[in-house]
Every structure is written in C-alpha cells, then in structure tokens.
Coordinates of C-alpha atoms in Angstrom, one line a residue:
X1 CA 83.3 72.2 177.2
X2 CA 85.9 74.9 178.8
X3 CA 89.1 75.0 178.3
X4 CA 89.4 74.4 182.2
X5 CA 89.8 72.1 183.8
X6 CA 91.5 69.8 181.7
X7 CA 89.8 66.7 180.6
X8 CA 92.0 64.1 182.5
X9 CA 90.6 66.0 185.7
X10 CA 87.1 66.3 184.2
X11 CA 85.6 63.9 187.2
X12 CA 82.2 64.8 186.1
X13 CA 81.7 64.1 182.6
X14 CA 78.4 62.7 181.5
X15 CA 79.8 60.8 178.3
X16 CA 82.5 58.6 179.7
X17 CA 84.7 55.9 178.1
X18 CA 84.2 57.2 174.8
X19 CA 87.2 56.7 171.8
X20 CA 89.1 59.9 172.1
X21 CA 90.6 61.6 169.4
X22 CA 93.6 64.8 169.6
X23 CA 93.8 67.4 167.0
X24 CA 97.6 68.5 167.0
X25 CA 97.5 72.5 166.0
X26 CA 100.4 73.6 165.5
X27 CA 99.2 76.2 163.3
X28 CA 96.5 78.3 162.1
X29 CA 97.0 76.7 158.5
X30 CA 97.5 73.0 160.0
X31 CA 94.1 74.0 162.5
X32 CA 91.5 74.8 159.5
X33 CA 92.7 72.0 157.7
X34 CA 91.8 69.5 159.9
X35 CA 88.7 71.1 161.2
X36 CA 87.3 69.9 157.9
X37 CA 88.6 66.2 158.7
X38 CA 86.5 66.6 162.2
X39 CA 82.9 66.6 160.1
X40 CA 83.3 63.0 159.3
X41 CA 83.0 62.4 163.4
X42 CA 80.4 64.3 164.5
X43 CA 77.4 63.0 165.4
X44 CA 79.0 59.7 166.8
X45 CA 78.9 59.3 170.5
X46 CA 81.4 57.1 170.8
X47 CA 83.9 59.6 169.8
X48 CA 84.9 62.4 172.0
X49 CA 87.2 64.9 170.0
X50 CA 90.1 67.3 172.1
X51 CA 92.6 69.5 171.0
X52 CA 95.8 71.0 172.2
X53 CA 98.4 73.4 170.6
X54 CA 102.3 72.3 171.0
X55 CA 104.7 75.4 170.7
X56 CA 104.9 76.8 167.3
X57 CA 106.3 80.2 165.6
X58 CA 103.5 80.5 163.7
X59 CA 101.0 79.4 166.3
X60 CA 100.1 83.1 167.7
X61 CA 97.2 82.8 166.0
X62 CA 95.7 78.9 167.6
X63 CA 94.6 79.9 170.8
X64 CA 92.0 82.1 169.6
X65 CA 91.5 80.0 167.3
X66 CA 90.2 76.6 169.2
X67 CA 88.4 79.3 171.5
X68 CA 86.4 79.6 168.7
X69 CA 85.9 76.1 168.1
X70 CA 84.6 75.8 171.7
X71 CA 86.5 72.6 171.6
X72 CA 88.0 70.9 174.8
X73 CA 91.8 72.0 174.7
X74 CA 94.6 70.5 176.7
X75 CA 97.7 72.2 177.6
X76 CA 100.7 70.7 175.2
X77 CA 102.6 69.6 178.5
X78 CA 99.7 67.4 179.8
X79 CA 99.1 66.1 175.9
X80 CA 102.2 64.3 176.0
X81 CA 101.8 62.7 179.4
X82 CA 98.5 60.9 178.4
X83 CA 97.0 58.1 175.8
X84 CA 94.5 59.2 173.1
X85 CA 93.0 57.0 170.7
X86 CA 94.2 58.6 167.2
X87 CA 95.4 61.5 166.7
X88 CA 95.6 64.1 163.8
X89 CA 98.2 66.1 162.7
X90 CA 99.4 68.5 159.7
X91 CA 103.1 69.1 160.6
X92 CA 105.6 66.8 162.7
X93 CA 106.8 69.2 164.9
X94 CA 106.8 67.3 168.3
X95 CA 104.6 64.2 167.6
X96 CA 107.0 61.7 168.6
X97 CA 105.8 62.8 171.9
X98 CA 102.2 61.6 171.6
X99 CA 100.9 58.4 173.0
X100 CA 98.1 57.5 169.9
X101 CA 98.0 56.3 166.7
X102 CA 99.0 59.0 164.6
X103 CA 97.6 60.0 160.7
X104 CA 100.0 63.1 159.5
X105 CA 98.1 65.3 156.4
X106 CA 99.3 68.0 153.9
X107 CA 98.3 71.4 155.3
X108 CA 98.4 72.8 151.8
X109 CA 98.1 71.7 147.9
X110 CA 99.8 69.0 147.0
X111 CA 103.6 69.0 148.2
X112 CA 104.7 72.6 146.2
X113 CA 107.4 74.0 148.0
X114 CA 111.3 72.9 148.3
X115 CA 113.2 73.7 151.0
X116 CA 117.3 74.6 150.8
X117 CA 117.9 74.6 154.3
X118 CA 121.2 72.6 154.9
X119 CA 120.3 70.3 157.4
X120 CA 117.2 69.3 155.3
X121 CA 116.9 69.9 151.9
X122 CA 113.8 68.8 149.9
X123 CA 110.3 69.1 149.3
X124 CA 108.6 70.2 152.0
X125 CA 106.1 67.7 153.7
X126 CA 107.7 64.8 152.2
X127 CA 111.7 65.6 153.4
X128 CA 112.1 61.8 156.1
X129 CA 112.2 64.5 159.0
X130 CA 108.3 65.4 157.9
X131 CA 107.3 61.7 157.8
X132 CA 108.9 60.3 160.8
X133 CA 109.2 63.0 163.3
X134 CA 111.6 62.3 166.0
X135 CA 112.4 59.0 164.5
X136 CA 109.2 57.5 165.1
X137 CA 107.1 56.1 162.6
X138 CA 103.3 57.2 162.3
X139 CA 100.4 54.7 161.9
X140 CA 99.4 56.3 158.7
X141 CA 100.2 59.1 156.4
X142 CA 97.5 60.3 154.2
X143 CA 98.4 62.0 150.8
X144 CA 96.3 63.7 148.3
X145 CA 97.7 61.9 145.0
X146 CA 99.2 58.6 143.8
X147 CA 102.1 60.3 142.4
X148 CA 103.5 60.9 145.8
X149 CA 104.0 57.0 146.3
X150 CA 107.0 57.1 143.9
X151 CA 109.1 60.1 145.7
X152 CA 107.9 58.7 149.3
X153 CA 109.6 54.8 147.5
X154 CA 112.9 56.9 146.5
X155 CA 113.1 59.2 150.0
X156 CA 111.5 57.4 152.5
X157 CA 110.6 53.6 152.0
X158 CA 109.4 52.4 155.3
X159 CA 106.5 54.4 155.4
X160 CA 105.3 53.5 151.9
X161 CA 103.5 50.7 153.9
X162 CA 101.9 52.9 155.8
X163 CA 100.5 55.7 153.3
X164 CA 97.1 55.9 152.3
X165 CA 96.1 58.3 148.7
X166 CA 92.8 59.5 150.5
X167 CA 92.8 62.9 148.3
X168 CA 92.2 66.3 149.1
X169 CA 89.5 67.9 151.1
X170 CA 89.7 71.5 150.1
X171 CA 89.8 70.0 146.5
X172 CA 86.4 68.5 147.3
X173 CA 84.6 71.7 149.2
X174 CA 85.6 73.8 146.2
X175 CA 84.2 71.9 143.3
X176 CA 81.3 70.8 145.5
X177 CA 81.1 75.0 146.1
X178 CA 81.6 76.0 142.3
X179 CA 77.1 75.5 141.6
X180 CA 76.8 78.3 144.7
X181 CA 79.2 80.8 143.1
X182 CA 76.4 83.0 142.5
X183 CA 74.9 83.1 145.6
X184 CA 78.5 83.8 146.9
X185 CA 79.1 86.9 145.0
X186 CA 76.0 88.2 146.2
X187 CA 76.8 87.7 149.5
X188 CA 80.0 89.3 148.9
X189 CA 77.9 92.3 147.9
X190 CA 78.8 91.7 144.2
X191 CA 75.9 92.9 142.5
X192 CA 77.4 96.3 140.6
X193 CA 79.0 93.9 137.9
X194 CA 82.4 95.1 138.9
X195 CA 85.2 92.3 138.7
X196 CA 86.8 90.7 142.0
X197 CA 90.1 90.0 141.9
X198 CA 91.4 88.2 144.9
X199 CA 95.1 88.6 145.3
X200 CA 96.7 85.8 146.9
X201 CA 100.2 85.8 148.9
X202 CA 101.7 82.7 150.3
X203 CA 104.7 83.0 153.3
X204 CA 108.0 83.5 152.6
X205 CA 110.4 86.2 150.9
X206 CA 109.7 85.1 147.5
X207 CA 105.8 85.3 148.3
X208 CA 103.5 88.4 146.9
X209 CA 103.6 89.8 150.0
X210 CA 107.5 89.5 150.2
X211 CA 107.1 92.2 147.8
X212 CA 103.9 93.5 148.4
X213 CA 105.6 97.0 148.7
X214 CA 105.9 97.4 144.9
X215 CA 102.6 95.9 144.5
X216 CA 100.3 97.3 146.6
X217 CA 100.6 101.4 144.5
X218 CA 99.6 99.1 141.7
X219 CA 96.2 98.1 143.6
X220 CA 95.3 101.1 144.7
X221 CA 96.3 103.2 141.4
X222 CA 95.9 101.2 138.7
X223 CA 93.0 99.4 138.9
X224 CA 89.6 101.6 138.0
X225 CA 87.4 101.1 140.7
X226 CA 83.9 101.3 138.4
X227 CA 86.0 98.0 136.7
X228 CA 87.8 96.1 139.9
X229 CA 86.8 95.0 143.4
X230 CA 90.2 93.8 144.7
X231 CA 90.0 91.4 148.4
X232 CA 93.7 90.9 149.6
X233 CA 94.0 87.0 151.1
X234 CA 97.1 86.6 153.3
X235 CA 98.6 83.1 154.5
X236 CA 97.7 82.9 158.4
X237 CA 101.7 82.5 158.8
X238 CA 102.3 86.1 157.7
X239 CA 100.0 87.1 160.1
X240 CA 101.2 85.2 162.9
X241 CA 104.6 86.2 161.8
X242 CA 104.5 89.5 162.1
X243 CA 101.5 90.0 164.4
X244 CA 97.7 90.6 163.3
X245 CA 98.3 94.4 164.3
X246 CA 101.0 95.0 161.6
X247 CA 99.6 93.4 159.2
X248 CA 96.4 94.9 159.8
X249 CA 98.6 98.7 160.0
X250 CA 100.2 97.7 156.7
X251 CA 97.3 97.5 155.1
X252 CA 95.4 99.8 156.7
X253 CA 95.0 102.1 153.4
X254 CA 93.7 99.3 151.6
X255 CA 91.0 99.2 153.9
X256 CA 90.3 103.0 153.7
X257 CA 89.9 102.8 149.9
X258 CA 87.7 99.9 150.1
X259 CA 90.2 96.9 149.4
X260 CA 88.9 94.0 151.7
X261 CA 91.8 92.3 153.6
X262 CA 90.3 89.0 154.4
X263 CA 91.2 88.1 158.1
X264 CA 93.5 85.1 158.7
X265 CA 90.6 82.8 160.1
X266 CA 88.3 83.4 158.0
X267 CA 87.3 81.0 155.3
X268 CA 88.7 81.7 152.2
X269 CA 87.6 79.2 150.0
X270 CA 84.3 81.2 149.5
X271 CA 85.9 84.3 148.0
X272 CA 88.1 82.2 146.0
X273 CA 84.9 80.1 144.0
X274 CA 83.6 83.5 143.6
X275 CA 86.4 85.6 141.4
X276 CA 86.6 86.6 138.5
X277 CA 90.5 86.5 138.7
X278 CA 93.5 85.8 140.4
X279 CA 96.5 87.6 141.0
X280 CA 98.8 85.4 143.1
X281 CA 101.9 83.5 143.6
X282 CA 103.1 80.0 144.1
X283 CA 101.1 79.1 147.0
X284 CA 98.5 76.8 147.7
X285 CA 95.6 79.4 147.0
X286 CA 96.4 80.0 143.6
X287 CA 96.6 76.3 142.5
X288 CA 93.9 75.5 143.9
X289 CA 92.1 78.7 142.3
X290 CA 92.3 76.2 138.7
X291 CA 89.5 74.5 140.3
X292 CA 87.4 77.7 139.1
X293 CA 87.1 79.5 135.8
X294 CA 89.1 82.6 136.9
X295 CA 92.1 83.5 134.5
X296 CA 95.2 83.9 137.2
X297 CA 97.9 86.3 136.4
X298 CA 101.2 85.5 138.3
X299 CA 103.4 88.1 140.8
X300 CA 106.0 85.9 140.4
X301 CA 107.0 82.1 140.2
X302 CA 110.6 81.3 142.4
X303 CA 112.2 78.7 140.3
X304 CA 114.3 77.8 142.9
X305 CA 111.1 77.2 145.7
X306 CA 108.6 75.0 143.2
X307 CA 108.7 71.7 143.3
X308 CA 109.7 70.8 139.5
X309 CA 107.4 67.7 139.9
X310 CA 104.2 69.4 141.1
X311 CA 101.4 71.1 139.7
X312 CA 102.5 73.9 140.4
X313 CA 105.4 74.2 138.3
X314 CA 103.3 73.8 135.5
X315 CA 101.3 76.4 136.2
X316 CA 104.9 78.9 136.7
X317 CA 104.9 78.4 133.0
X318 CA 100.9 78.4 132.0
X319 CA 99.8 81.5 133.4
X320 CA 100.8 84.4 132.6
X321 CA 103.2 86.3 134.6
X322 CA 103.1 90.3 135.6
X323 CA 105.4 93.1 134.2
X324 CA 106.3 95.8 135.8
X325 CA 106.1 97.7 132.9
X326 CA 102.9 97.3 132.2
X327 CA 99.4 99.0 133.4
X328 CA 97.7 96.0 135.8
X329 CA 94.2 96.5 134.2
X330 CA 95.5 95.7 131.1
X331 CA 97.4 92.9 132.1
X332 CA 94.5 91.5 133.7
X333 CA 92.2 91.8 130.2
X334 CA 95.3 89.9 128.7
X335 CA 95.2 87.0 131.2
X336 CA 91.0 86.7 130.3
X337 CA 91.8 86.9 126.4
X338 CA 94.6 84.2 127.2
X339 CA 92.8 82.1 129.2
X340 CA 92.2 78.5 127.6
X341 CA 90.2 76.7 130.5
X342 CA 91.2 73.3 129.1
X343 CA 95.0 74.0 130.1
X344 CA 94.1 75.0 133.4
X345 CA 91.4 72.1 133.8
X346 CA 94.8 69.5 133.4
X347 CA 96.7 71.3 136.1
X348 CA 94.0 71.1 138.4
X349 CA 93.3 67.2 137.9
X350 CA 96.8 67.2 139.6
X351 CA 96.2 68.3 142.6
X352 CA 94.2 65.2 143.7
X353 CA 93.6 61.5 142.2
X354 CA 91.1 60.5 144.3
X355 CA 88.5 63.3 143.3
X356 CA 85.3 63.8 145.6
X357 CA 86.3 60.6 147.6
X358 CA 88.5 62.3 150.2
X359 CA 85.3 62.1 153.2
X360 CA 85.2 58.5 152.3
X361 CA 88.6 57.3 152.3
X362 CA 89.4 59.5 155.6
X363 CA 86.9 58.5 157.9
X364 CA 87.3 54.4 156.5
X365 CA 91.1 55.2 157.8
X366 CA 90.2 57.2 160.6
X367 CA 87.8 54.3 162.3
X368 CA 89.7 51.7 161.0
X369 CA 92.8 53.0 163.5
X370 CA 89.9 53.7 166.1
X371 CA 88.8 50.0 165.9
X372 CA 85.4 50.8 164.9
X373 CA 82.3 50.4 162.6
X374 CA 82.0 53.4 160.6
X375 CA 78.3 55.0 160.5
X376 CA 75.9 53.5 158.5
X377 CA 75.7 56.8 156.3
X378 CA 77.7 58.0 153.5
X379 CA 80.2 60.8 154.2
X380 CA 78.7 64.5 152.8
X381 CA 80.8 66.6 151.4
X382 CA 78.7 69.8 151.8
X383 CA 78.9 73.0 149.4
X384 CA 81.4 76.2 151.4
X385 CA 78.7 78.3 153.4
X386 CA 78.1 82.0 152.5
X387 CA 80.7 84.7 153.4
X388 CA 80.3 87.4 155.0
X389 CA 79.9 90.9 152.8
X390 CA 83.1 92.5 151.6
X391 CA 82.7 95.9 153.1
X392 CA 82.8 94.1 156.6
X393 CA 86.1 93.2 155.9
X394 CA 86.8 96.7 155.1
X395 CA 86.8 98.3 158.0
X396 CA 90.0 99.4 159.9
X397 CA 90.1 98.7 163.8
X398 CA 89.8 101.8 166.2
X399 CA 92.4 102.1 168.5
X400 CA 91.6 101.4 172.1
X401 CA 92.4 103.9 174.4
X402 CA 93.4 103.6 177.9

C-alpha cells in the first residue's frame, strides 16, 4: 500500500474489517526490532498491519525506513485520533496517546544502561516513566528474562500483573544463525583466511565512538591487513544523531582503505555470527556477540552507565579490556589465548530465560490481546539471511553535483 492516502480515507480497500495492528517507530533501533515481531503475523488475513512514526530525535532515520518496508504509514497526528486493535511499541515516548491495547518491548539486550538524569534516574527501560508513559498503564509489557520481575516488584508494582517473560528475539535469530556462519563469511567475501573483527559502538559519550578519535589511527595502523578485515557497526542513533552524511564523512577513510562501515539499516546480526572477534563497548551488540565463539576485547566499560545487575556488568569484568599502550594486534591474540568459551557461555544464558521460545510466547500474547485463535502452525524462527559482500559496504558516496 502507499503511504497516501491514509488508511482511514482508504474507501477502496479490498480486505475490509480486518484486526488492525500499529507499529509505534519511534526509532530506527525500536523499528528493526519490531519488524522481527511482525513475522509471527503474516500470512493471516485477518490481520492488517500499519505503521506510523511519532516525533523523535533519533527518528531521522524512520521515514526511509518504513518506505522500505512498503508498509501502510499514518501520519503521527491522525494515529492518535483513531482506534487500532494492538499496538506495538519499543519506547514510551507518546503512547498514552494511542487508542489500542498496547505491548511495550526492550529495543536492546536485556535492560543495560542506567540513566543519571535528575528527573529520572534508573535503569533505562524499566525507570516507572518507561512502563507507564504518560500515566497510563499498558495492556502488557513483554521482558526478555525472569529476573526483571523482582526490579519491576521493587520500582513499579502495578504492572507486575501485567508483564509477560516472552524472551528475546535477536537472542533467538542469532543462535538459530550460528549453523550458517560459514556460508555468512563467504558471502562477506571471507575466503582469504584473514580475520574479521567487527567493532561495535553503542550511543552516548562513553560509547567507542565517543572516542572513536583515538581509536580509529589504531584501525587503520595497527592492524596488518594480510591478518585483519575490520567492519565498523554504528548504533542507528549516532547516525541519526549527527546525520548519515557526517557520519559517513567521518569515516570516509575507513572506507578508502577498505574498512566496511556497515550502514545503520542494515542487518547486523549477520556480520556479528560471522567474526572472529569483537572489539566493542557496553552496548547491546557486544553482549549479544557471547552468543558466538568470538573472543571480545573491550574499548571501555563506564562503571557509572552499566547496570550492576545485568549481564553486562559481568562481562565489564570478563573480557579483557584495551590499553592504550599496547599494539591492537597483539592485544587481539591475547583476548583469543584468554578466551575460555565456558565463561562467556554463562553471560550469555543471561540475556534471556525463555531461550528459542520468544516466537511462541509473542504471538500467544499478541492474539490473545487481538481476541483471536492463533494459526494452527508453530511459530519459525528462521536462520539471519546472507549479507551483502563487505567491499559493497566499502565504497564512499560521490558527491552530487548541481
């Protein structure tokens, strides 16, 4: 369907009085999160699936985005005057204005960041204001692991009723991934026997690329390219952040000398099953890269931002961290000699205690609050497809001229 008109004026539909279900995007993060959720309602007629995008700093990036999707997309301002049937969402911002059922998600891993803003302070995702946007109470909130009941019993009690341990789906899409590895790297174009190491940045000032100015001359000069293949993976809110064309002019050397910059909508959970190690931060990426067997050597661990109850703290104190005063190549060989997979193994069982069940336990919520009979099929959850080849991810943008 186009984007135009809307679909309260669509007077010529030929599927009519189906269950209708709104994807909230506030975000390019929040968006390919719950595009994976949509797979466990396709294929139903009943269901008629529409998107719209409320105002967002970070949401330069959506409109392209859901233009890719080829989904129907509602303005924000017409969202709010209508009635949907459920309605999905990663973040709160705003969604005490919809009229539906609504089922809030984690955008990331787990809960991993705390906030120290001084109107409110806590973890982030699980603070009351993330809960109960606006005051209002949603009709379910989905979390990834039982542990999450106990904080949500001390900080939040009246939604305890209302939250549902469903799991995690990019949990599930890895591990299901982690047989295709091979056929992964040789899409990549991995075939010289030279190692990939994907270096992963969350947001933020304390993220790698907070500080990528000191680490990027150690990429590009330190690590033998007959040895390395670096790919540079950059959270979509540093992107939309600072706009896709200075982050792409930042790192337009990398490009140049062959360093793959992997483009914020692209799907990174390919690249990640494929390497052969990890140099990242505290963000999402990294944890969840202790679903694979790469060894993952840490720019840096904020105290201060972990959550001291999350898997991710553990890690800040497992992995290795990098020196400055020490070659990167080297470092790296230490993090493989170091690497115990059994450690690693432990941290990742965290991120999740309702391994590979996430597809089932979603769509039994999901159709439960759309008051109807789920399909009489089980839920796939289907191995990552192939990416595209590193080098096309290599090359820098012409400038257009006028």
């Amino acid at each position: 369907m186009s984007t135009d008109p809307s679909v309260a004026e669509r007077e010529w539909l030929t599927l009519v009085e189906r269950k209708t279900v709104l994807v909230v995007v506030h975000t390019l993060a929040y968006g390919k999160r719950l595009v994976d959720i949509l797979s466990l309602l396709e294929a139903d007629f009943r269901v008629q699936v529409v998107f719209t995008a409320p105002p967002h700093v970070f949401g330069d990036e959506v409109p392209g985005f859901l233009r890719g999707l080829g989904g129907a997309v509602l303005p924000w301002d017409e969202a709010v005057r209508m009635t949907f049937d459920l309605a999905l969402a990663a973040g709160p911002r705003g969604m005490e204005r919809i009229s539906a059922p609504l089922i809030t998600l984690p955008h990331g891993a787990c809960y991993l960041k705390r906030l120290h803003t001084e109107r409110h302070p806590g973890v982030a995702g699980l603070r009351r204001e993330d809960l109960v946007p606006g005051g209002r109470l949603p009709a379910a909130v989905a979390v990834p692991h039982h542990a999450e009941l106990s904080v949500l019993e001390r900080f939040c009690p009246e939604v305890l009723p209302l939250t549902h341990v469903v799991g995690d789906p990019v949990h599930d899409r890895i591990v299901a991934s982690l047989p295709s590895r091979a056929a992964y790297r040789r899409a990549l174009g991995l075939t010289d026997g030279r190692k990939l190491v994907v270096v992963a940045s969350t947001w933020g000032t304390h993220s790698s690329f907070g500080r990528f100015e000191a680490l990027l001359p150690r990429l590009i000069a330190e690590l033998p390219a007959r040895r390395f293949r670096p790919v540079i993976l950059v959270h979509p809110n540093v992107w939309s952040g600072h706009g896709s064309w200075q982050v792409r002019a930042w790192l337009a050397r990398c490009a140049r000398l062959g360093i793959a910059v992997v483009p914020p909508e692209a799907d990174w959970r390919a690249v990640l099953v494929a390497a052969d190690l990890i140099l990242g931060d505290h963000g999402s990426v990294t944890l969840y890269g202790t679903l694979t067997e790469a060894p993952i050597l840490l720019t840096g661990s904020p105290e201060r931002e972990i959550n001291p109850d999350s898997p991710a703290a553990t890690l800040s104190v497992t992995a290795p961290a990098l020196s400055p005063t020490y070659a990167l190549a080297a470092q790296l060989d230490y993090a493989v000699a170091e690497y115990r997979r059994e450690e690693y193994a432990g941290i990742a069982a965290r991120i999740t205690s309702e391994p590979g069940r996430f597809n089932r336990n979603m769509r039994r919520l999901m159709y439960r609050l759309l008051g109807l009979g789920q399909p009489a099929h089980a839920p796939e959850t289907v191995p990552l497809p192939e990416p595209p080849a590193l080098d096309s991810w290599t090359q820098v943008r012409r400038e257009v001229v006028a």
